[in-house]
XYZ file of C-alpha atoms in Angstrom:
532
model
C -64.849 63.260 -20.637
C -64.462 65.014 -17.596
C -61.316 64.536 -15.553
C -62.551 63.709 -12.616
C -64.264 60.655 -14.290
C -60.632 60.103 -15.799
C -58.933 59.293 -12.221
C -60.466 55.970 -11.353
C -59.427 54.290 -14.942
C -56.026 55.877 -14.215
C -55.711 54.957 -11.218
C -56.737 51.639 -11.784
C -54.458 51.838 -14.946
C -51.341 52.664 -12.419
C -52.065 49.680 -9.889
C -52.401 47.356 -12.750
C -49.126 47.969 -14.204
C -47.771 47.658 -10.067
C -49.173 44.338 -10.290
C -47.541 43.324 -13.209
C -44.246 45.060 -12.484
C -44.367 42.959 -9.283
C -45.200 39.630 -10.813
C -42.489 39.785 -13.047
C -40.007 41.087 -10.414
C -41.444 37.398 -8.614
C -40.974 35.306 -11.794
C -37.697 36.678 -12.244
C -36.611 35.921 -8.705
C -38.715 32.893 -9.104
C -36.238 31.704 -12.549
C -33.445 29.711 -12.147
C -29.791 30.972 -13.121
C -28.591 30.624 -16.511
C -25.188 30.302 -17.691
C -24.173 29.730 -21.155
C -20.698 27.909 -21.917
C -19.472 26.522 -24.805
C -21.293 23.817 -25.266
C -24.601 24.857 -24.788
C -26.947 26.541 -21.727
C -27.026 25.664 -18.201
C -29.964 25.972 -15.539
C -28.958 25.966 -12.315
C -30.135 26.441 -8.441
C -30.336 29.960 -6.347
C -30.005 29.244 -2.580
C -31.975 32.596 -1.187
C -30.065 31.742 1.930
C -26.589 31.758 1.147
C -27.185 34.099 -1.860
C -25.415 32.175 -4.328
C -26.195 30.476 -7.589
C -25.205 26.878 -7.792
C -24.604 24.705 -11.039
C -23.470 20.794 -10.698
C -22.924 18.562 -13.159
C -21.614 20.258 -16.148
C -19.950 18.130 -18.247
C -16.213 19.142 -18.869
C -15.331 16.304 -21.355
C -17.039 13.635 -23.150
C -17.949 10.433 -21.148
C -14.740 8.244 -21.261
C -16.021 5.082 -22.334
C -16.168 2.178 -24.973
C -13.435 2.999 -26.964
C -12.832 6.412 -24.774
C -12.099 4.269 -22.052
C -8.061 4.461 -21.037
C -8.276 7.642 -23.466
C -6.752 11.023 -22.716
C -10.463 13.199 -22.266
C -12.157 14.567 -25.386
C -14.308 17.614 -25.730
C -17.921 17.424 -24.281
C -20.871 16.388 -26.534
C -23.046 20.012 -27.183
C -26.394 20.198 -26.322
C -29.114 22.354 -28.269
C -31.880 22.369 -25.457
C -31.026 24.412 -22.200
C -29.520 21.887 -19.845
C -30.325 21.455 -16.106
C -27.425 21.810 -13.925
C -29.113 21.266 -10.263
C -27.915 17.503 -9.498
C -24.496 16.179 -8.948
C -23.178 13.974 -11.536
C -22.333 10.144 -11.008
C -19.317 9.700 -9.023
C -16.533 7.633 -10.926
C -15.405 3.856 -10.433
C -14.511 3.011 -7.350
C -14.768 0.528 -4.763
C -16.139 1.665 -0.625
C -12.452 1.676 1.086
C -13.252 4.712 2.747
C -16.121 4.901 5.661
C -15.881 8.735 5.972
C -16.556 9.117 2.461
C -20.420 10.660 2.163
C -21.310 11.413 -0.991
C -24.320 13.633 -2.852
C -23.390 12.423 -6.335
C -26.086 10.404 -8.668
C -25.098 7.223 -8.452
C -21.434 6.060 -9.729
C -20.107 5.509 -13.578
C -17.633 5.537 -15.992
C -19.472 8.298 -16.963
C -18.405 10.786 -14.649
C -16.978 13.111 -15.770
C -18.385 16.298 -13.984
C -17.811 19.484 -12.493
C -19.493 21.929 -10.478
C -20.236 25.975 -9.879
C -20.788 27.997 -6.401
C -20.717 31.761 -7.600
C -22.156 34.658 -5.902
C -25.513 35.696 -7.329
C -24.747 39.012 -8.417
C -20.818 38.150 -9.328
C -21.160 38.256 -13.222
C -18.984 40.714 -15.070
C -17.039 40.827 -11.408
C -14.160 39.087 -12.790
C -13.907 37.074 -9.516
C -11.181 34.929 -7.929
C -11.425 31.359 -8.664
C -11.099 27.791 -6.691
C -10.457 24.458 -8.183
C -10.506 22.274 -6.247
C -9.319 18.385 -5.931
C -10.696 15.584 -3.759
C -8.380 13.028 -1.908
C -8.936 9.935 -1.706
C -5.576 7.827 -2.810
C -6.218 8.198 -5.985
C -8.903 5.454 -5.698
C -11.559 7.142 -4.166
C -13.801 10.597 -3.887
C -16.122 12.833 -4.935
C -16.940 16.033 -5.986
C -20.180 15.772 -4.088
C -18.657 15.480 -0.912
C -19.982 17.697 2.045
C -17.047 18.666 3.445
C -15.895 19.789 -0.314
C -19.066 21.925 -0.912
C -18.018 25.207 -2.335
C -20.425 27.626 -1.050
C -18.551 28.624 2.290
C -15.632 30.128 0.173
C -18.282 31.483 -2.673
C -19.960 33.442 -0.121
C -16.606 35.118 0.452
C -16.547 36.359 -3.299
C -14.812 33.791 -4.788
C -15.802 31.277 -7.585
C -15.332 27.494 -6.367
C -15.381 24.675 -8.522
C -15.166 21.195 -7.199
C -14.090 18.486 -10.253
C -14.844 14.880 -10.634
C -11.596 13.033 -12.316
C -11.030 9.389 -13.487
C -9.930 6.894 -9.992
C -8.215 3.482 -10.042
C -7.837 1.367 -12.990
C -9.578 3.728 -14.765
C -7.842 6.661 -14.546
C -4.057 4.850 -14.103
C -3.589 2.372 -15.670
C -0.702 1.783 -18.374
C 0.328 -0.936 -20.838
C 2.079 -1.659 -23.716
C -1.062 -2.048 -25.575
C -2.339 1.412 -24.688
C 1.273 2.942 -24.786
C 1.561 1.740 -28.481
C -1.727 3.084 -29.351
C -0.875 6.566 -27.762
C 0.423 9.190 -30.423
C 2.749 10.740 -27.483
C 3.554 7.020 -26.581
C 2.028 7.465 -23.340
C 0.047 5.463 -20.967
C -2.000 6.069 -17.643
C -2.330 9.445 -15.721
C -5.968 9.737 -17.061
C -6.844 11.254 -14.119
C -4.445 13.913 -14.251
C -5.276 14.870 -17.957
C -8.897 14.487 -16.729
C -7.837 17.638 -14.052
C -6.349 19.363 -17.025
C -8.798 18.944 -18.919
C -10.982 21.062 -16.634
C -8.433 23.815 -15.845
C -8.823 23.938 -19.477
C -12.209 24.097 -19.495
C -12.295 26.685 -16.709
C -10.101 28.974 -18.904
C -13.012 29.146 -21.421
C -15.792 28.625 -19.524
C -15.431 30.531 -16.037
C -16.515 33.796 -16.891
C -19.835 32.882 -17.196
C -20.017 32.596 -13.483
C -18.817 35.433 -12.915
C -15.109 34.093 -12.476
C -11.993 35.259 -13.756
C -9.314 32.882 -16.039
C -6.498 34.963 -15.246
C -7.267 34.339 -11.362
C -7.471 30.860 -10.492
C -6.091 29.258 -7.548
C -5.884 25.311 -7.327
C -6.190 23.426 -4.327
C -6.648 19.593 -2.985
C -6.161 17.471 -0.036
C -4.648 14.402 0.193
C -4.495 12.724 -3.558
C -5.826 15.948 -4.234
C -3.132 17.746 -3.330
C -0.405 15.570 -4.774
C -2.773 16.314 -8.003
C -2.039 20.304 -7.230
C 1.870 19.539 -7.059
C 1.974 17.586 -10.626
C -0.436 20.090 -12.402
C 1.909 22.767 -11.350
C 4.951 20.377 -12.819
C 3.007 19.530 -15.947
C 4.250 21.235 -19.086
C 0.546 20.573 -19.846
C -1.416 22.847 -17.469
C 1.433 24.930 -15.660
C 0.532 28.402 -17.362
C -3.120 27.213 -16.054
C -2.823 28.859 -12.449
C -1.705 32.030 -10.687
C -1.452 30.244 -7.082
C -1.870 26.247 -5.263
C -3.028 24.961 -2.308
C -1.880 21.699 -0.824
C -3.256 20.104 1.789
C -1.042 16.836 3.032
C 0.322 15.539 0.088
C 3.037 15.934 -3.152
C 4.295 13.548 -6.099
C 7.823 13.879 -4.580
C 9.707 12.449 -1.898
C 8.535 8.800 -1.511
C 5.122 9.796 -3.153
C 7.014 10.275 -6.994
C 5.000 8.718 -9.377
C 6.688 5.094 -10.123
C 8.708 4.918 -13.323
C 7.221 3.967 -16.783
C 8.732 0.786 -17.547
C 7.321 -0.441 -13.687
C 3.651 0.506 -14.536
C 3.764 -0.395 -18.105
C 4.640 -4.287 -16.501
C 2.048 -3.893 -13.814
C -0.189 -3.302 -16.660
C 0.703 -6.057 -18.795
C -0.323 -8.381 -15.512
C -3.526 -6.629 -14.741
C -4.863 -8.021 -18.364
C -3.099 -11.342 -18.484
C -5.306 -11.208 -14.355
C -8.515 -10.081 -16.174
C -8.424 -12.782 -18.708
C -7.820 -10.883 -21.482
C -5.411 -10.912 -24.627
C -6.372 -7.765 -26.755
C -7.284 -4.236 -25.562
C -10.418 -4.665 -27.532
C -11.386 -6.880 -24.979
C -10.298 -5.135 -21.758
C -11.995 -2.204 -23.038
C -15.239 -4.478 -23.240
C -15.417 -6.215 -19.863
C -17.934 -4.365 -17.608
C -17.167 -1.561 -15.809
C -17.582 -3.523 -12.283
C -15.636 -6.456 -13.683
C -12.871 -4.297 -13.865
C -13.123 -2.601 -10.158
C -13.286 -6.305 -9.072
C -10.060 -7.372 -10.550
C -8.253 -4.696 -9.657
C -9.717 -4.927 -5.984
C -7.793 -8.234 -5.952
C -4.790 -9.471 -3.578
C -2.075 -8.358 -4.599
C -2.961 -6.348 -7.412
C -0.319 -2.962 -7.631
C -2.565 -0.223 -6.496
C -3.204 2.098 -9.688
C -1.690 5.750 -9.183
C 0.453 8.709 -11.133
C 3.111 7.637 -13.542
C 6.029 8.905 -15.351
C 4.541 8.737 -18.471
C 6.758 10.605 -20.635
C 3.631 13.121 -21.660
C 1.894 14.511 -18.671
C 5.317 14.122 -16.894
C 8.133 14.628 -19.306
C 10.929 13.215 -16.519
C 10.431 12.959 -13.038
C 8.496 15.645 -10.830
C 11.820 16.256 -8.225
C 13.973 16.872 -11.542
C 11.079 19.097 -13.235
C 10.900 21.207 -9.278
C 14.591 20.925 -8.834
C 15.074 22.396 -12.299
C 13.049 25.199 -11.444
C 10.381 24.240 -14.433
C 7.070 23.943 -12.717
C 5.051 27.170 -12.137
C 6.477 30.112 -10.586
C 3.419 30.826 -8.492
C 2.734 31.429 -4.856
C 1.891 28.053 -3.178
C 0.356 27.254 0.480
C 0.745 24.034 1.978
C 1.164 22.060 5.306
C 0.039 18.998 6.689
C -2.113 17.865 10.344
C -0.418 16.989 13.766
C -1.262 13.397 13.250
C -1.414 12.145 9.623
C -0.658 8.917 11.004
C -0.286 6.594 14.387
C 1.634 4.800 15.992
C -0.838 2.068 16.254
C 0.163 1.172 12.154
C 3.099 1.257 13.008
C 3.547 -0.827 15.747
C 0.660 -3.292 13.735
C -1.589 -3.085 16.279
C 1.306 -4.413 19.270
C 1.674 -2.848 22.632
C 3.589 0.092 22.884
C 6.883 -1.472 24.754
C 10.210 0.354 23.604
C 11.348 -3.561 22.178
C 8.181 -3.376 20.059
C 9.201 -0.119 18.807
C 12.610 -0.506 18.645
C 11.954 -3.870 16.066
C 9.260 -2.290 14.063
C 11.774 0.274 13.114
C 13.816 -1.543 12.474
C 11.828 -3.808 9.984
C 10.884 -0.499 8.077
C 13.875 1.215 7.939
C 16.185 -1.600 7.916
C 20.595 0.343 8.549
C 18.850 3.168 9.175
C 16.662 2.303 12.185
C 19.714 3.698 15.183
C 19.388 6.932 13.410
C 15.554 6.917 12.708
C 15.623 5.924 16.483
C 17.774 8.726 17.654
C 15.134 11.059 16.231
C 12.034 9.436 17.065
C 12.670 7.857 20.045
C 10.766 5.316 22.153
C 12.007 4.919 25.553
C 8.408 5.051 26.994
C 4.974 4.092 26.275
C 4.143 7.708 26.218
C 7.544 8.568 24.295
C 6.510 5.863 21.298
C 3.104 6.945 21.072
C 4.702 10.882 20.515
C 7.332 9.775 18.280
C 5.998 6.846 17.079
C 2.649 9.025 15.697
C 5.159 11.628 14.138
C 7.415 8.953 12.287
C 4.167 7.312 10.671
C 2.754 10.668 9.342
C 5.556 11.720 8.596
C 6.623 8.505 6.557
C 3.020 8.518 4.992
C 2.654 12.083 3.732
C 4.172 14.650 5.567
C 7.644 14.207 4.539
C 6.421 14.348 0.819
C 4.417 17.578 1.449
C 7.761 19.223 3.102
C 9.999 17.912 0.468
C 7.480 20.272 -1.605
C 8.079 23.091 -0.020
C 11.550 22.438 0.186
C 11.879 22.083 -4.055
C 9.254 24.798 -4.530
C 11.294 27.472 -1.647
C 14.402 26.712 -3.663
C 13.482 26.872 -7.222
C 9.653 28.612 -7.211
C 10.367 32.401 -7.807
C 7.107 33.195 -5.333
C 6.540 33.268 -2.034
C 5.339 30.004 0.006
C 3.306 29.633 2.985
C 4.198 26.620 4.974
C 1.157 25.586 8.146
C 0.587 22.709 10.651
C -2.857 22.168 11.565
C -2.972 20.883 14.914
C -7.017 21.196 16.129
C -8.427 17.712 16.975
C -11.745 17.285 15.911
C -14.190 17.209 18.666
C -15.988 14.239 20.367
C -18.517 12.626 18.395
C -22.326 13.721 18.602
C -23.822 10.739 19.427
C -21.240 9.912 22.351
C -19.848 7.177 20.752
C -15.841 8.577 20.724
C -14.206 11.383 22.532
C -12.148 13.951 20.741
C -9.062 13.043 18.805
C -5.297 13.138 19.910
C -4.781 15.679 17.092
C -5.607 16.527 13.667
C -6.177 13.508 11.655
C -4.784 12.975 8.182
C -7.835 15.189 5.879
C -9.625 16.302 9.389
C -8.940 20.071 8.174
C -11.101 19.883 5.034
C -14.160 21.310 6.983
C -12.415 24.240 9.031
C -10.333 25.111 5.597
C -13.618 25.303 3.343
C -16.170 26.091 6.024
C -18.022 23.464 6.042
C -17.692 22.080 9.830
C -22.139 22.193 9.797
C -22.034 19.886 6.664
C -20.491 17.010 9.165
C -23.056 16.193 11.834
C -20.873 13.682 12.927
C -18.857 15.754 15.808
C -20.120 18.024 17.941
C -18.622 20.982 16.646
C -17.723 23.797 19.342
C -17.346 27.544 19.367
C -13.936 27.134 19.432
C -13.607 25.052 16.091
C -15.795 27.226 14.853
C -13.191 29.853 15.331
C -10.441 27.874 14.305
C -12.553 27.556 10.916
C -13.102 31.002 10.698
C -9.155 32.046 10.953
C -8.332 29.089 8.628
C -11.068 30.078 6.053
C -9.655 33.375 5.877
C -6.119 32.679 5.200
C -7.441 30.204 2.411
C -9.816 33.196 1.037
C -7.302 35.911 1.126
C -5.133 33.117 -0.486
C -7.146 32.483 -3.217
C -7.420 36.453 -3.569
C -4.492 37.974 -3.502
C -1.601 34.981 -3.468
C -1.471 35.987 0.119
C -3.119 34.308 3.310
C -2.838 37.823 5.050
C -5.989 40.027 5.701
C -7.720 42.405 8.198
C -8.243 40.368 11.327
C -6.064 37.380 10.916
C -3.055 36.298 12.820
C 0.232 37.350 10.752
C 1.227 34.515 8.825
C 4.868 35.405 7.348
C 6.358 33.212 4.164
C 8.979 30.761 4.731
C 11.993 31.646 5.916
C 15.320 30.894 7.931
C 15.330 31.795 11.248
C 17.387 30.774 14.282
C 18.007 27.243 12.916
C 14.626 26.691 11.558
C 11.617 27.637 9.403
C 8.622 29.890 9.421
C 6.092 27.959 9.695
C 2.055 29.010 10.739
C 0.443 27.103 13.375
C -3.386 26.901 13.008
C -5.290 25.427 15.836
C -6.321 26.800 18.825
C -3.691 29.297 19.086
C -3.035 30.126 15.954
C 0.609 31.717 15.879
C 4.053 31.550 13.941
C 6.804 29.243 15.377
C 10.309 28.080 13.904
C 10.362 24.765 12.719
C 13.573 22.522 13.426
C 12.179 19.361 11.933
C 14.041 19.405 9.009
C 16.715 17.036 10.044
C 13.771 14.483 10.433
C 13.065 14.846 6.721
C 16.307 14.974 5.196
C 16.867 11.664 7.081
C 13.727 9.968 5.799
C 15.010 11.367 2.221
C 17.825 9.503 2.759
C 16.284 6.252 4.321
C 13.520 6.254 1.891
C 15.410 7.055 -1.542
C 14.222 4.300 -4.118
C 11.000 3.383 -2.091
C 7.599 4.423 -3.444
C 4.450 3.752 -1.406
């Protein structure tokens, strides 16, 4: 055949095999991600915009209940079929105490036991840095779904976030004799916690399919979250799990120690006697709401960590004080206003006799000391003072008593903050901005996700403020050090002319010396042998 009669077929040959090159190139784009972990395959979601791949709710354990209920967490059930990972999992048990809780999660059930993936599209075989990361919530509340948790501000940064769903309430803390007994470590409660170990765990084996790297991951948490960070790192269980922490407002030391065994294994004992019950057998068959409604009751012991003798082999101040937790680089701080006055006052005016006698109901032979240090001589002088002693009686002592143990005995450098940006007014008009920063108010400007709350009307200057405190948390995460290109110097603790180093993040982000140690060491003392 003649060539020229040749060059149509050819050519038509050529733009056929175009067309097909460019379908494919669509379908691929087109196909979801895949992961495969050790339990089976995974489907997840691209987001074109942000360019990341997202997977939620992979199962990290088996689904605590029937007899796995009040159990330490098992291995997850394998699957044979490829698994769709594009929908949060249930949240777990728990009752609405908390309004600015949204959550994105299916529902809410024992079964709840859940984790989930941001990673960069193209990240596999990167070996990227890693976030875990822990909600707050008392210990009785939260999500992984959460907005303001969503992990693809830091992914798009190059790092691998995970946000983790953990047992809450009753049923992750509660201990009894019955359970203690059945326990082959003799150990009851802290679920939760060996729910969070259990996905470090999992994370070790399973990361690298999402492009993360085992050897590189950071924990973090606000809140309950962030006492969570402080007993993980104290746990003979998961120590060697991390190379660096984040804490955001909270520890399990100072006045926030887990309460002693013997103290929960009693509260226990009267939580079944309360539910009607006389065996295990049949607290571990009432209904999963029947439960939440008991312990909901007046003057039921709220359910939290425990010195169980397993998870925590002694107490968490003699495990930091011996130097025994992790020996890894840890930032933490707390907010300007983790508390107010107004709770501590209960709701009366702000007159210095007021002040003087709510003092002194709380802090009882120490009150002319407590006074001396927060004093109220003024309306304007007890809302000051009388904002600083409630946060710092509520969490901010326990998150400095952290850094105190962790400075001393920690072998790494720590990185000490106070976030002091008030969130803006509210969109709709309804409230002005706040005083200062509210106890969790930095979760958004830490993880970027300030657009995920509609509620305030964000402003280019929290925007900022988001962008300076998303880097230190990012370089963090990277290199066990908040310093990078473009950032305000933030240097490690550190004496200095009677004080600390401590970071100030807000709208002028600098380093100051912090002389509020005295306050502490005084609440140490006036607090010893109280537990909230």
């Amino acid at each position: 055949m003649p060539a020229a009669s040749l060059l149509p077929r050819r050519l038509g040959l050529g733009l056929g095999l175009v067309i097909a090159l460019a379908c494919h190139a669509a379908i691929a784009a087109d196909s979801p991600p895949l992961a495969e972990v050790a339990t089976g395959r995974l489907s997840g979601l691209h987001d074109a915009t942000t360019g990341l791949n997202e997977f939620k709710g992979i199962p990290y354990a088996a689904a605590p209940v029937g007899p796995l209920r009040w159990k330490p967490p098992q291995p997850a059930v394998a699957w044979k079929e490829l698994r769709k990972a594009e929908r949060f999992g249930p949240r777990c048990m728990q009752r609405p105490i908390f309004s600015d809780m949204v959550f994105r999660s299916d529902g809410m059930s024992e079964d709840c036991l859940y984790l989930n993936v941001w990673t960069p599209a193209h990240g596999a075989g990167k070996k990227l840095p890693v976030l875990v990361y822990f909600y707050g919530g008392g210990f009785v509340g939260g999500d992984g779904s959460e907005p303001r948790y969503d992990g693809a501000g830091l992914a798009q940064r190059g790092i691998v976030t995970v946000t983790v769903n953990y047992r809450l309430d009753v049923f992750g803390f509660l201990a009894s004799p019955d359970l203690a007994a059945e326990s082959p470590q003799h150990a009851a409660g802290n679920y939760g916690l060996l729910d969070q170990h259990a996905a470090l765990e999992w994370v070790r084996q399973n990361i690298a399919a999402f492009g993360g790297d085992p050897d590189r991951v950071t924990i973090g948490g606000e809140s309950a979250g962030s006492m969570s960070v402080s007993a993980l790192m104290a746990s003979p269980l998961s120590k060697h799990l991390m190379r660096g922490a984040i804490g955001e407002s909270g520890s399990v030391l100072g006045n926030l120690e887990p309460r002693p065994r013997e103290q929960t294994l009693q509260e226990g004992a009267a939580f079944a006697q309360r539910a009607g019950t006389k065996s295990l057998e049949q607290l571990r068959a009432m209904s999963a709401q029947a439960l939440l409604d008991t312990a909901g009751q007046k003057d039921v012991p709220e359910f939290g960590p425990t010195i169980d003798g397993y998870f925590f082999p002694r107490s968490p101040t003699a495990i930091y004080a011996a130097g025994e937790q992790a020996h890894i680089p840890v930032l933490l701080g707390a907010n300007s206003q983790e508390g107010s006055y107004v709770n501590l006052l209960d709701k009366q005016a702000p007159t210095p006799d007021n002040y003087r006698a709510a003092v002194q109901k709380q802090f009882g032979e120490h009150a002319a000391a407590i006074l001396k240090l927060y004093p109220g001589t003024s309306e304007a002088g007890i809302k000051a003072n009388g904002t600083a002693l409630a946060g710092d009686h509520f969490i901010a002592y326990a998150t400095w008593e952290w850094m105190r143990l962790q400075r001393q005995t920690g072998k790494a450098p720590v990185y000490y903050y106070f976030f002091d940006q008030p969130r803006p007014a509210k969109g709709d008009g309804s409230a002005g901005p706040d005083a200062g920063a509210v106890h969790s108010g930095e979760i958004e400007y830490a993880l970027g996700n300030l657009a995920g709350n509609r509620v305030y009307a964000w402003t280019p200057a929290d925007r900022k403020v988001s962008d300076v405190m998303q880097g230190y948390w990012a370089q963090f995460i990277k290199t066990g050090d908040p310093n990078g290109a473009g950032l305000p110097r933030w240097p490690a603790v550190a004496d200095k002319d009677g004080g600390l180093l401590r970071q100030d993040i807000g709208a002028n982000t600098r380093t100051r010396i912090d002389r509020d140690a005295a306050r502490y060491e005084l609440l140490r003392r006036a607090l010893a042998g109280q537990h909230l």
